[in-house]
PDB file of C-alpha atoms and ligand atoms in Angstrom:
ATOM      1  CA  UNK A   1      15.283 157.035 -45.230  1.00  0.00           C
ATOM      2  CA  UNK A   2      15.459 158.581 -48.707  1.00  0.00           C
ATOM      3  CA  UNK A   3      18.422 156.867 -50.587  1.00  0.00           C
ATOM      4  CA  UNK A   4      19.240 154.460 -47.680  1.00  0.00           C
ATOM      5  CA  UNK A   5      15.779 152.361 -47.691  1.00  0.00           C
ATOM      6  CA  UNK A   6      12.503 151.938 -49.556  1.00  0.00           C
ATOM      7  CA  UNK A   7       9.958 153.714 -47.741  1.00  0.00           C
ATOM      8  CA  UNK A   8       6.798 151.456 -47.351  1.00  0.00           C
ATOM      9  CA  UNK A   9       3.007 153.121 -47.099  1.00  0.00           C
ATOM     10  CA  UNK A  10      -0.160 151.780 -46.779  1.00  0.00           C
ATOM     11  CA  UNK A  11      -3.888 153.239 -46.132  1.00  0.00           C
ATOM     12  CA  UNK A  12      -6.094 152.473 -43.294  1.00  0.00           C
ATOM     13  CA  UNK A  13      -9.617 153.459 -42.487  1.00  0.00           C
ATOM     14  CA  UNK A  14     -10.655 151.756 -39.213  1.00  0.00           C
ATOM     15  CA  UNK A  15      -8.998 150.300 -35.820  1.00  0.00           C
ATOM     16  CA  UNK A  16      -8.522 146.537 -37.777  1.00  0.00           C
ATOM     17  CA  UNK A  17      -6.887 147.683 -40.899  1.00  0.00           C
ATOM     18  CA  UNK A  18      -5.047 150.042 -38.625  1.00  0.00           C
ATOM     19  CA  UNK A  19      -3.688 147.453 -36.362  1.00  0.00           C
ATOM     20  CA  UNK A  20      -3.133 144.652 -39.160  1.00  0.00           C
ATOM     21  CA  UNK A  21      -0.633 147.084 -40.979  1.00  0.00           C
ATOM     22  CA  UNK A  22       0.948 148.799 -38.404  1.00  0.00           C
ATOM     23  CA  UNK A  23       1.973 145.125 -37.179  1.00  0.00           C
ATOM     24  CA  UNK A  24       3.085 144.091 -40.753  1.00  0.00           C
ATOM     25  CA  UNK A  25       5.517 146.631 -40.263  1.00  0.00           C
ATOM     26  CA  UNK A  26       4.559 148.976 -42.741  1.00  0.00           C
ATOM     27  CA  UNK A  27       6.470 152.650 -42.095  1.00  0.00           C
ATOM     28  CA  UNK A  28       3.804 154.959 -43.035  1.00  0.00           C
ATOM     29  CA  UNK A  29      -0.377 154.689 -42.453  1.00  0.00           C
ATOM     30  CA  UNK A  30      -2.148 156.974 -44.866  1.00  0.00           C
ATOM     31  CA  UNK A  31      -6.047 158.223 -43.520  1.00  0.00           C
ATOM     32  CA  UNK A  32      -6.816 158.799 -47.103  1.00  0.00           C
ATOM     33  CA  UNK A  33      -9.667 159.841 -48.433  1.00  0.00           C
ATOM     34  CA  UNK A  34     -10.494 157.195 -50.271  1.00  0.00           C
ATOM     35  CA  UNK A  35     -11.872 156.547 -47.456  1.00  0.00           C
ATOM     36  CA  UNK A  36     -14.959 157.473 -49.203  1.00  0.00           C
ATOM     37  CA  UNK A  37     -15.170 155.056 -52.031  1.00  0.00           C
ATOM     38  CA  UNK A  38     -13.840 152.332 -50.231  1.00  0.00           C
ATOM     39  CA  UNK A  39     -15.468 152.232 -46.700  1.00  0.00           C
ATOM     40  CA  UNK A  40     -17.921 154.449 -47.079  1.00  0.00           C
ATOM     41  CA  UNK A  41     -19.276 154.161 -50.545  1.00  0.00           C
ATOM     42  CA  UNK A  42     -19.034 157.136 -52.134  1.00  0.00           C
ATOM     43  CA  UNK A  43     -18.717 157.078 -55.674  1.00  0.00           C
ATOM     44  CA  UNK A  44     -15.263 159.078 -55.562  1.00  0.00           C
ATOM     45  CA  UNK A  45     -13.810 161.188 -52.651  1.00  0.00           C
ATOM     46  CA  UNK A  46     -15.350 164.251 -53.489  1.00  0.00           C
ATOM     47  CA  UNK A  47     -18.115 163.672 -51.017  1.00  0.00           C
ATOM     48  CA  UNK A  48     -15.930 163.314 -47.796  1.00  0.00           C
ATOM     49  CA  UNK A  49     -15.800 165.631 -44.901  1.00  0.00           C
ATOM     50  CA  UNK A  50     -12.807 166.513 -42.561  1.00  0.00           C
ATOM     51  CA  UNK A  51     -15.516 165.790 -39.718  1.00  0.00           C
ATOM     52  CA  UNK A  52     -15.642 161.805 -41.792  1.00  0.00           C
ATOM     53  CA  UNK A  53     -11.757 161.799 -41.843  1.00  0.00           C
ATOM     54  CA  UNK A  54     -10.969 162.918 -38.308  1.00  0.00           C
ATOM     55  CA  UNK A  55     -13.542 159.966 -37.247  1.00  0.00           C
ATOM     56  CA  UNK A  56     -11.457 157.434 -39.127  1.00  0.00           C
ATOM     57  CA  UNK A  57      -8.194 159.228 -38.330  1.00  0.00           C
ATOM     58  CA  UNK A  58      -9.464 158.735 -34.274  1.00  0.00           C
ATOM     59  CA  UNK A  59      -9.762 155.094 -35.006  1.00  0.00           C
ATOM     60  CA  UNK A  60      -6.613 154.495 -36.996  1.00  0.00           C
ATOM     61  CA  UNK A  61      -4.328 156.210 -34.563  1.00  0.00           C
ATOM     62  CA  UNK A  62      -5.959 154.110 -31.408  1.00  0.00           C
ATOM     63  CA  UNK A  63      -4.850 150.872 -33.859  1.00  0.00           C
ATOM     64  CA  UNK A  64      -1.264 152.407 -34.913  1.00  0.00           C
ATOM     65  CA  UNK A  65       1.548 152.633 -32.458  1.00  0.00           C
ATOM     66  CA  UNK A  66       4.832 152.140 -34.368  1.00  0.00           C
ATOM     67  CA  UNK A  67       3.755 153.447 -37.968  1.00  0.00           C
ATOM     68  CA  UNK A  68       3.886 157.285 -38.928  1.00  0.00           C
ATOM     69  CA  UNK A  69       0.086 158.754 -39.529  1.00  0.00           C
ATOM     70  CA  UNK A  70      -0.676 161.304 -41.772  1.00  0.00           C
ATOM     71  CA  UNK A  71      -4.145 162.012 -41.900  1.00  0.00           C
ATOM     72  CA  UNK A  72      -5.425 163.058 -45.623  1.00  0.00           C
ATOM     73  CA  UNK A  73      -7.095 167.034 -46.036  1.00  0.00           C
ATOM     74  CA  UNK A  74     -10.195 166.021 -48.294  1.00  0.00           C
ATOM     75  CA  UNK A  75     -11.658 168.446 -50.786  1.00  0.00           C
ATOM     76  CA  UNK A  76     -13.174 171.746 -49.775  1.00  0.00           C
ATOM     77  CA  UNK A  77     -11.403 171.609 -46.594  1.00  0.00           C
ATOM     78  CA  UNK A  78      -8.441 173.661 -47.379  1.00  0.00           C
ATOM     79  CA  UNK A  79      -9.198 175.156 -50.987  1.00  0.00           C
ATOM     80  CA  UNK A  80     -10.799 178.419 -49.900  1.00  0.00           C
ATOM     81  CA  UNK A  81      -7.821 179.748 -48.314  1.00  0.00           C
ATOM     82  CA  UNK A  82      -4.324 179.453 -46.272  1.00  0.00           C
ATOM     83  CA  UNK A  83      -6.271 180.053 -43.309  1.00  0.00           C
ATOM     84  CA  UNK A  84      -8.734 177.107 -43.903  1.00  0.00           C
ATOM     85  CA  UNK A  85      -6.070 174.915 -44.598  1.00  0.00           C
ATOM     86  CA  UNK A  86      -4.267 175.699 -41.359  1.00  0.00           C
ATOM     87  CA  UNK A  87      -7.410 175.690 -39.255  1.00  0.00           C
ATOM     88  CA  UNK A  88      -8.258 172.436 -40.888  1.00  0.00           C
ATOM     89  CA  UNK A  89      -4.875 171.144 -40.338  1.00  0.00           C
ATOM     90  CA  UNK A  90      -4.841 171.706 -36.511  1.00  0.00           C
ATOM     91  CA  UNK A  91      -8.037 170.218 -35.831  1.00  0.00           C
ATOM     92  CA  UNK A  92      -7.125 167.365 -37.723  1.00  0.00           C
ATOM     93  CA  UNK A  93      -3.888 167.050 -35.277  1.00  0.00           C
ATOM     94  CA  UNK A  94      -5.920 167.723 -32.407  1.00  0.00           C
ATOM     95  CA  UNK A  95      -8.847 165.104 -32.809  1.00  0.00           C
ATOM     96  CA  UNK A  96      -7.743 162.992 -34.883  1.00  0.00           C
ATOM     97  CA  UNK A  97      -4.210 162.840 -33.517  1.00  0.00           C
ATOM     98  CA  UNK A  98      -2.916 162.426 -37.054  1.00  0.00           C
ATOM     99  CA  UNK A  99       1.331 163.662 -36.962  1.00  0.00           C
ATOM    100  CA  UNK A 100       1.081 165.158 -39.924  1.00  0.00           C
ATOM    101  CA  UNK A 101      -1.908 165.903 -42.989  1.00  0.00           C
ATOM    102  CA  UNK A 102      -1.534 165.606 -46.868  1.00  0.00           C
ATOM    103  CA  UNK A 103      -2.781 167.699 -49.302  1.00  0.00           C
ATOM    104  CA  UNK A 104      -3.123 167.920 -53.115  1.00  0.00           C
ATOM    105  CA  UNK A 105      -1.483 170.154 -55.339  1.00  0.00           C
ATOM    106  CA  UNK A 106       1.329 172.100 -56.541  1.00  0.00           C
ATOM    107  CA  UNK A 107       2.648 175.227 -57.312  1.00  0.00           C
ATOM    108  CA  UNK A 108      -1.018 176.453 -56.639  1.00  0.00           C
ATOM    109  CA  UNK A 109      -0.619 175.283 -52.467  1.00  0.00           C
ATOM    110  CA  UNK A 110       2.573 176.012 -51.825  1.00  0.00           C
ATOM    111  CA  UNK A 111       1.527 179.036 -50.164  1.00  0.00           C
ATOM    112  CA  UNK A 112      -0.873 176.590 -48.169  1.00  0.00           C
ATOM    113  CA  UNK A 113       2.141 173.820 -47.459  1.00  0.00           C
ATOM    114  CA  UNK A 114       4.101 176.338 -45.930  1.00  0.00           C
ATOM    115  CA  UNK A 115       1.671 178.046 -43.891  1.00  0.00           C
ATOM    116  CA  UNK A 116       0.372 174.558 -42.144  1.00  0.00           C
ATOM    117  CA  UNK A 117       4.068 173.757 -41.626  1.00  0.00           C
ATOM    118  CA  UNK A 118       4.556 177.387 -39.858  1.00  0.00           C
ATOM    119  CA  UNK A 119       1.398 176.399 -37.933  1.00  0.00           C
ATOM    120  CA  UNK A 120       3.534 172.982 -36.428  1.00  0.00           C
ATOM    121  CA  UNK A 121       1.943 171.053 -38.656  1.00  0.00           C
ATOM    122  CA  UNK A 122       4.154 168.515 -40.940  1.00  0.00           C
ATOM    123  CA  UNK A 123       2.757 168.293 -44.568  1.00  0.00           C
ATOM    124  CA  UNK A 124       3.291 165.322 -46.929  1.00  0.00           C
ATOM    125  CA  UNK A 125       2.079 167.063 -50.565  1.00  0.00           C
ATOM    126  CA  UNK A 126       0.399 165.092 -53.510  1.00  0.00           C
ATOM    127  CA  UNK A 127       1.081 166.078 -57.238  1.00  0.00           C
ATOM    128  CA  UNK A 128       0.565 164.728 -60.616  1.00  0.00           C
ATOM    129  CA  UNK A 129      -2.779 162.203 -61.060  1.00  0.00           C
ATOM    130  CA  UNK A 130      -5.103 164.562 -57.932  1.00  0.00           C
ATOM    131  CA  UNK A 131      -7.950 162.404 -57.311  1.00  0.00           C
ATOM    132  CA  UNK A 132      -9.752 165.510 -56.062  1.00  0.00           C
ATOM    133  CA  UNK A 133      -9.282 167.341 -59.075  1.00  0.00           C
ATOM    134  CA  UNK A 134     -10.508 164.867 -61.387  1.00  0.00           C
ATOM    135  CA  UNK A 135     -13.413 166.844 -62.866  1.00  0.00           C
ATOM    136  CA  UNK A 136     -10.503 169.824 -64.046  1.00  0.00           C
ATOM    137  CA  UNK A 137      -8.347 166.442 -65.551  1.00  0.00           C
ATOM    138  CA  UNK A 138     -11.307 165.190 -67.332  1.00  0.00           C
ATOM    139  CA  UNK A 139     -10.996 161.997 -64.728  1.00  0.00           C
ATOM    140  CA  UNK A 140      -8.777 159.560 -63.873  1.00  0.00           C
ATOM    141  CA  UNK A 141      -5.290 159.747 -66.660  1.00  0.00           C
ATOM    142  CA  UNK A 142      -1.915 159.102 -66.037  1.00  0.00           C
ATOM    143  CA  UNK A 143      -0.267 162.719 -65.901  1.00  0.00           C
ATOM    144  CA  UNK A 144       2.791 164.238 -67.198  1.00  0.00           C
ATOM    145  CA  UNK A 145       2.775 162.769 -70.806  1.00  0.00           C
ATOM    146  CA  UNK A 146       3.861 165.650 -72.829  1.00  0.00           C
ATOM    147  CA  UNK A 147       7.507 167.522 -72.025  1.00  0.00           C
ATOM    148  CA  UNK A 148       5.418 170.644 -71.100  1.00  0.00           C
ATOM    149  CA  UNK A 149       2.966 168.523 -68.929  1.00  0.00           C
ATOM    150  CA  UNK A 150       6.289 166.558 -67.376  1.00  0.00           C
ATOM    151  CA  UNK A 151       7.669 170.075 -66.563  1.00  0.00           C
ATOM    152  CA  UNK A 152       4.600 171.569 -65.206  1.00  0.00           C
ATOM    153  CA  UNK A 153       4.753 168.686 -62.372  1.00  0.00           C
ATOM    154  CA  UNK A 154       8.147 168.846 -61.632  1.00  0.00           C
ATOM    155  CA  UNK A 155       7.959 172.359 -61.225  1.00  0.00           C
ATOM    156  CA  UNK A 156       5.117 171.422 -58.935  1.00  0.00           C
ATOM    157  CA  UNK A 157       6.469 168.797 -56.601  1.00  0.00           C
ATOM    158  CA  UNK A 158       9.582 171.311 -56.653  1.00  0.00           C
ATOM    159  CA  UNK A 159       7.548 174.244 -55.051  1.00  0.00           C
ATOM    160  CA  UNK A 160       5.799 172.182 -52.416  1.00  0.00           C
ATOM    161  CA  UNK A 161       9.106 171.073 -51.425  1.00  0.00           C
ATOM    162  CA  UNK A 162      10.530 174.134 -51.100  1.00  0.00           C
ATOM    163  CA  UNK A 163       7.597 175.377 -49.315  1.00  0.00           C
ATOM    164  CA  UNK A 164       8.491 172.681 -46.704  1.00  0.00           C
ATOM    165  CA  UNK A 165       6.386 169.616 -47.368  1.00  0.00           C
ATOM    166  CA  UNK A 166       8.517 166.694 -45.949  1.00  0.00           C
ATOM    167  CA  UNK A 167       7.443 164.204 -48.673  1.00  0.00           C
ATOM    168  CA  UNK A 168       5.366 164.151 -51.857  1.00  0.00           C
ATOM    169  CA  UNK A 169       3.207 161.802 -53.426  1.00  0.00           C
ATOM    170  CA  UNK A 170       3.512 161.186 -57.101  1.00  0.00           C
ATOM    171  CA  UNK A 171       0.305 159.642 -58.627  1.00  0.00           C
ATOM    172  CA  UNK A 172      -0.294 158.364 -61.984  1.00  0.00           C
ATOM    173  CA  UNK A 173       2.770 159.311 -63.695  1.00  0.00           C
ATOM    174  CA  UNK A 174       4.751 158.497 -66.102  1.00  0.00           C
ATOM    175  CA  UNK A 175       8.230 155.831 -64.484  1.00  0.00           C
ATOM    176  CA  UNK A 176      10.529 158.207 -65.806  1.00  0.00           C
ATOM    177  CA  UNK A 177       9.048 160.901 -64.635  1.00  0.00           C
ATOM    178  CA  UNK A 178       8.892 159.511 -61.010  1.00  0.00           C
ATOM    179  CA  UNK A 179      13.200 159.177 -61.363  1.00  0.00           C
ATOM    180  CA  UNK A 180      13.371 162.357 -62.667  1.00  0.00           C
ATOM    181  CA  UNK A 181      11.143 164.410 -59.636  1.00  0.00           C
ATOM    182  CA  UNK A 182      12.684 161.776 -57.066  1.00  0.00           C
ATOM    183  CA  UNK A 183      16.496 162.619 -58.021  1.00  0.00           C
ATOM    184  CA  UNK A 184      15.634 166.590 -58.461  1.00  0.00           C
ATOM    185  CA  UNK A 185      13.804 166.712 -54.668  1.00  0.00           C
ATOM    186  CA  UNK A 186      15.626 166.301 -51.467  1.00  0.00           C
ATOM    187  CA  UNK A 187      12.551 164.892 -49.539  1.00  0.00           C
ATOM    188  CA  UNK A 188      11.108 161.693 -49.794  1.00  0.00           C
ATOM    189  CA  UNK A 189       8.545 160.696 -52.762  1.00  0.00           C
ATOM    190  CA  UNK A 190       6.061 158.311 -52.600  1.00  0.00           C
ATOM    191  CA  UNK A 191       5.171 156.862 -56.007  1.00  0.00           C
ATOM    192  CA  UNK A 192       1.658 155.254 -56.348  1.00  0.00           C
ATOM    193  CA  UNK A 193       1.286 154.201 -60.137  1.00  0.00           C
ATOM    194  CA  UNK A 194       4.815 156.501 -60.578  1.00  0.00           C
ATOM    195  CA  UNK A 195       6.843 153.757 -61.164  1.00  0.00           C
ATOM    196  CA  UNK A 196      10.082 151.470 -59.081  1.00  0.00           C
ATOM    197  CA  UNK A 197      12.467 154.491 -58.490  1.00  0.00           C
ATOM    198  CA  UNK A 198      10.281 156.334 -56.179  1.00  0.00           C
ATOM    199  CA  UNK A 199      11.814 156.557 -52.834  1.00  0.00           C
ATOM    200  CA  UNK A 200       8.504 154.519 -51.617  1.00  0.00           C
ATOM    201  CA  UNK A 201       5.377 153.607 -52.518  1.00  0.00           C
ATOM    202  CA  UNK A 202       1.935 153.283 -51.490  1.00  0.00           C
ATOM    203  CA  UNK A 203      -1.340 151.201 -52.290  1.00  0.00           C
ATOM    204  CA  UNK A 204      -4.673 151.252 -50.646  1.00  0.00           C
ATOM    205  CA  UNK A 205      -5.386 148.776 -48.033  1.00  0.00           C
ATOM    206  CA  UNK A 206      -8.693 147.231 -50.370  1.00  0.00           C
ATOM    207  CA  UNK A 207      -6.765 147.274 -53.366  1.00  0.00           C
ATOM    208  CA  UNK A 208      -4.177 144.973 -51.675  1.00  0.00           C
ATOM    209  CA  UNK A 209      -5.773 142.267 -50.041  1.00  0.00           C
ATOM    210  CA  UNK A 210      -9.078 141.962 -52.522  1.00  0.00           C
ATOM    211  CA  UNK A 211     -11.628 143.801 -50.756  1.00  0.00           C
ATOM    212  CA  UNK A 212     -12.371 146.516 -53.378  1.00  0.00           C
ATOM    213  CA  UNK A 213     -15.718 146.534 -54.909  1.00  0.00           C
ATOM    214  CA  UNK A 214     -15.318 147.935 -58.406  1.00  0.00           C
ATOM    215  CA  UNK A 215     -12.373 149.081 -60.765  1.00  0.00           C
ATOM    216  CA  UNK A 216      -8.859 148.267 -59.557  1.00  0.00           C
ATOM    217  CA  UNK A 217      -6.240 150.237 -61.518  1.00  0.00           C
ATOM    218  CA  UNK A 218      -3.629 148.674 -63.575  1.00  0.00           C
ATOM    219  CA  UNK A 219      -0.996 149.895 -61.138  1.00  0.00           C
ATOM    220  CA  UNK A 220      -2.388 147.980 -58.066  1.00  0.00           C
ATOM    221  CA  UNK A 221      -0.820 144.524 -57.180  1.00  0.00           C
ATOM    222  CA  UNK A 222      -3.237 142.514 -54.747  1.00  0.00           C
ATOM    223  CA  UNK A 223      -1.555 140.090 -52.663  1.00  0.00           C
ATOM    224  CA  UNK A 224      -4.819 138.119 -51.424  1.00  0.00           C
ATOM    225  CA  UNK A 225      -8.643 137.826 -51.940  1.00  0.00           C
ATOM    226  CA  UNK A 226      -9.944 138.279 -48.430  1.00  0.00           C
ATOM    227  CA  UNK A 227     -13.231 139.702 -49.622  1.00  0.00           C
ATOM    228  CA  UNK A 228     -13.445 135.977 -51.064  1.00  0.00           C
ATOM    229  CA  UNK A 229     -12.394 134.271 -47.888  1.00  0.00           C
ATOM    230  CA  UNK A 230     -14.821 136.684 -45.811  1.00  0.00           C
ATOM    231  CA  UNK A 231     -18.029 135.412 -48.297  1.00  0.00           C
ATOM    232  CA  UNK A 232     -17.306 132.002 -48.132  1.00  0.00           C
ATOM    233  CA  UNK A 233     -17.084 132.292 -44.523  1.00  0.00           C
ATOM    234  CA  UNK A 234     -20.433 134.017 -44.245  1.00  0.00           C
ATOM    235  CA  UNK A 235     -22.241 132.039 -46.392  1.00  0.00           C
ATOM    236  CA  UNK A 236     -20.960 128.602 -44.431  1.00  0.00           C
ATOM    237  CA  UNK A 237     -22.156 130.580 -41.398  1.00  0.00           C
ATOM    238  CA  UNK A 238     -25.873 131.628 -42.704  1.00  0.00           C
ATOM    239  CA  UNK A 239     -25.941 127.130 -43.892  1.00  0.00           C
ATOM    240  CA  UNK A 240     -24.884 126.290 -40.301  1.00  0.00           C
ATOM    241  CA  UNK A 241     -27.641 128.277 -38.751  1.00  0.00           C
ATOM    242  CA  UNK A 242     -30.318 127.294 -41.570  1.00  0.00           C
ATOM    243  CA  UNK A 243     -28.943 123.854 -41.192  1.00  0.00           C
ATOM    244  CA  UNK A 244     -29.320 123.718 -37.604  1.00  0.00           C
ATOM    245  CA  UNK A 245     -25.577 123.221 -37.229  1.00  0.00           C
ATOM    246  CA  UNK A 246     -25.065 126.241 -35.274  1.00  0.00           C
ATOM    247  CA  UNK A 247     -24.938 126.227 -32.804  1.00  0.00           C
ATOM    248  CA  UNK A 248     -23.842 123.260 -31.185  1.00  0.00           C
ATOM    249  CA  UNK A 249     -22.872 121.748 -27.809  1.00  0.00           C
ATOM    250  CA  UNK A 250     -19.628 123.191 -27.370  1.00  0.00           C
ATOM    251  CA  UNK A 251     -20.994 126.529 -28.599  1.00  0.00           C
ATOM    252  CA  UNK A 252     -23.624 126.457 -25.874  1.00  0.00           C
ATOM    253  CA  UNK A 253     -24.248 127.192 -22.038  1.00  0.00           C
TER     254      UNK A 253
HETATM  255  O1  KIV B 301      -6.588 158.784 -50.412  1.00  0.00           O
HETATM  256  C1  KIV B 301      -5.699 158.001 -50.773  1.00  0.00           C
HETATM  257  O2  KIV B 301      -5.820 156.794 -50.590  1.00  0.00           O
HETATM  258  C2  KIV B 301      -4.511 158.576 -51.411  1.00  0.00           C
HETATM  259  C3  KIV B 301      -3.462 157.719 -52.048  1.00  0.00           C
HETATM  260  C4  KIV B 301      -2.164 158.420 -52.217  1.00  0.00           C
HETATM  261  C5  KIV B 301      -3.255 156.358 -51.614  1.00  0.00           C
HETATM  262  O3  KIV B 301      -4.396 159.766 -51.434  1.00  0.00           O
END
């Protein structure tokens, strides 16, 4: 699809949200782990386990039929060594039924990326803003803002993708810099805060339909306040029973 089509991607966490945007049409579902901070409340996705994702990733792929899933490595699962990474990779294929994982980082996993892909296992990489990394980039800043910082990534999404990752995600990155790694890669990237000329882009789910409790970044665009529309239906619900409107004939045997 690179050059021919914008690539659209999306997260999902459950069998709903799975279903919902695999029938929007949506190419690509992302299990990501923010998971954590989103369904499971977590205060970031440090906290989340590969046994949490692959129980998501089970539900997600019963929902998804058309739409690619890659199911998200989360921290500590593949940062001790190659063979972690592949071991966690396979089991992730194997329960969750996820096509293909993502991982985070750069020149510093290439040696990982290619290993899982020897293994069988496709591998979508993630470089620039790494969510799980936030405590060595003193939290959550755009990336790649000095030349030398700018090179260090390219240099990074280069080495992934020469280690075989079939796409990388660029996160919180400077627009330029999201042309510059997407015309210097041959794979597919996927630009979340990384500006238009990504070759695709993703969001997560909450972010885009208004069901996020907390900060939203500045790069999000939400498209709908369904957390809004679920309260209002829940509190006309609890009046109807404390009113004694619920239920009523037609509602009962
Ligand atoms: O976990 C996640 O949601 C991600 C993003 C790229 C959307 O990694």
């Amino acid at each position: 699809m690179k050059g021919k089509t914008r690539i659209t991607a999306l997260t999902a966490y459950d069998y709903p949200t799975a279903r919902l945007v695999d029938e929007s049409g949506i190419d690509l579902i992302l299990v990501g782990d923010s998971l954590g901070p989103t369904a499971l409340g977590y205060p970031s996705t440090l906290p989340v386990t590969l046994d949490e994702m692959i129980h998501a990733a089970r539900a997600v792929t019963r929902g998804a039929t058309r739409a690619l899933v890659v199911g998200d490595l989360p921290f500590g699962a593949y940062h001790e060594s190659v063979e972690q990474a592949v071991r966690s990779s396979i089991r992730f294929v194997k329960e969750g039924d996820v096509a293909a994982v993502k991982l985070e980082g750069g020149v510093e996993r290439a040696a990982a990326v290619r290993a899982v892909v020897d293994a069988g296992v496709p591998v979508m990489a993630h470089v620039g803003l790494r969510p799980q990394a936030m405590h060595q980039m003193g939290g959550f800043r755009v990336q790649g803002k000095t030349d030398e910082a700018a090179r260090r990534i390219v240099e990074d999404a280069r080495a992934v993708t020469e280690a075989g990752a079939f796409s990388v995600v660029l996160e919180g990155i400077p627009a330029a810099l999201g042309a510059e790694i997407t015309a210097a890669v041959d794979v597919p990237t996927i630009g979340i805060g990384a500006g238009a000329e990504c070759d695709g882009q993703i969001l997560v789910f909450t972010d885009v339909v208004g069901l996020t409790f907390g900060h939203v970044p500045r790069f999000v665009r939400s498209y709908a306040d369904v957390g809004g529309v679920v309260r209002a239906a829940l509190e006309a619900y609890r009046e109807d029973v404390v009113g004694g409107e619920f239920p009523g004939e037609a509602e009962s045997y």
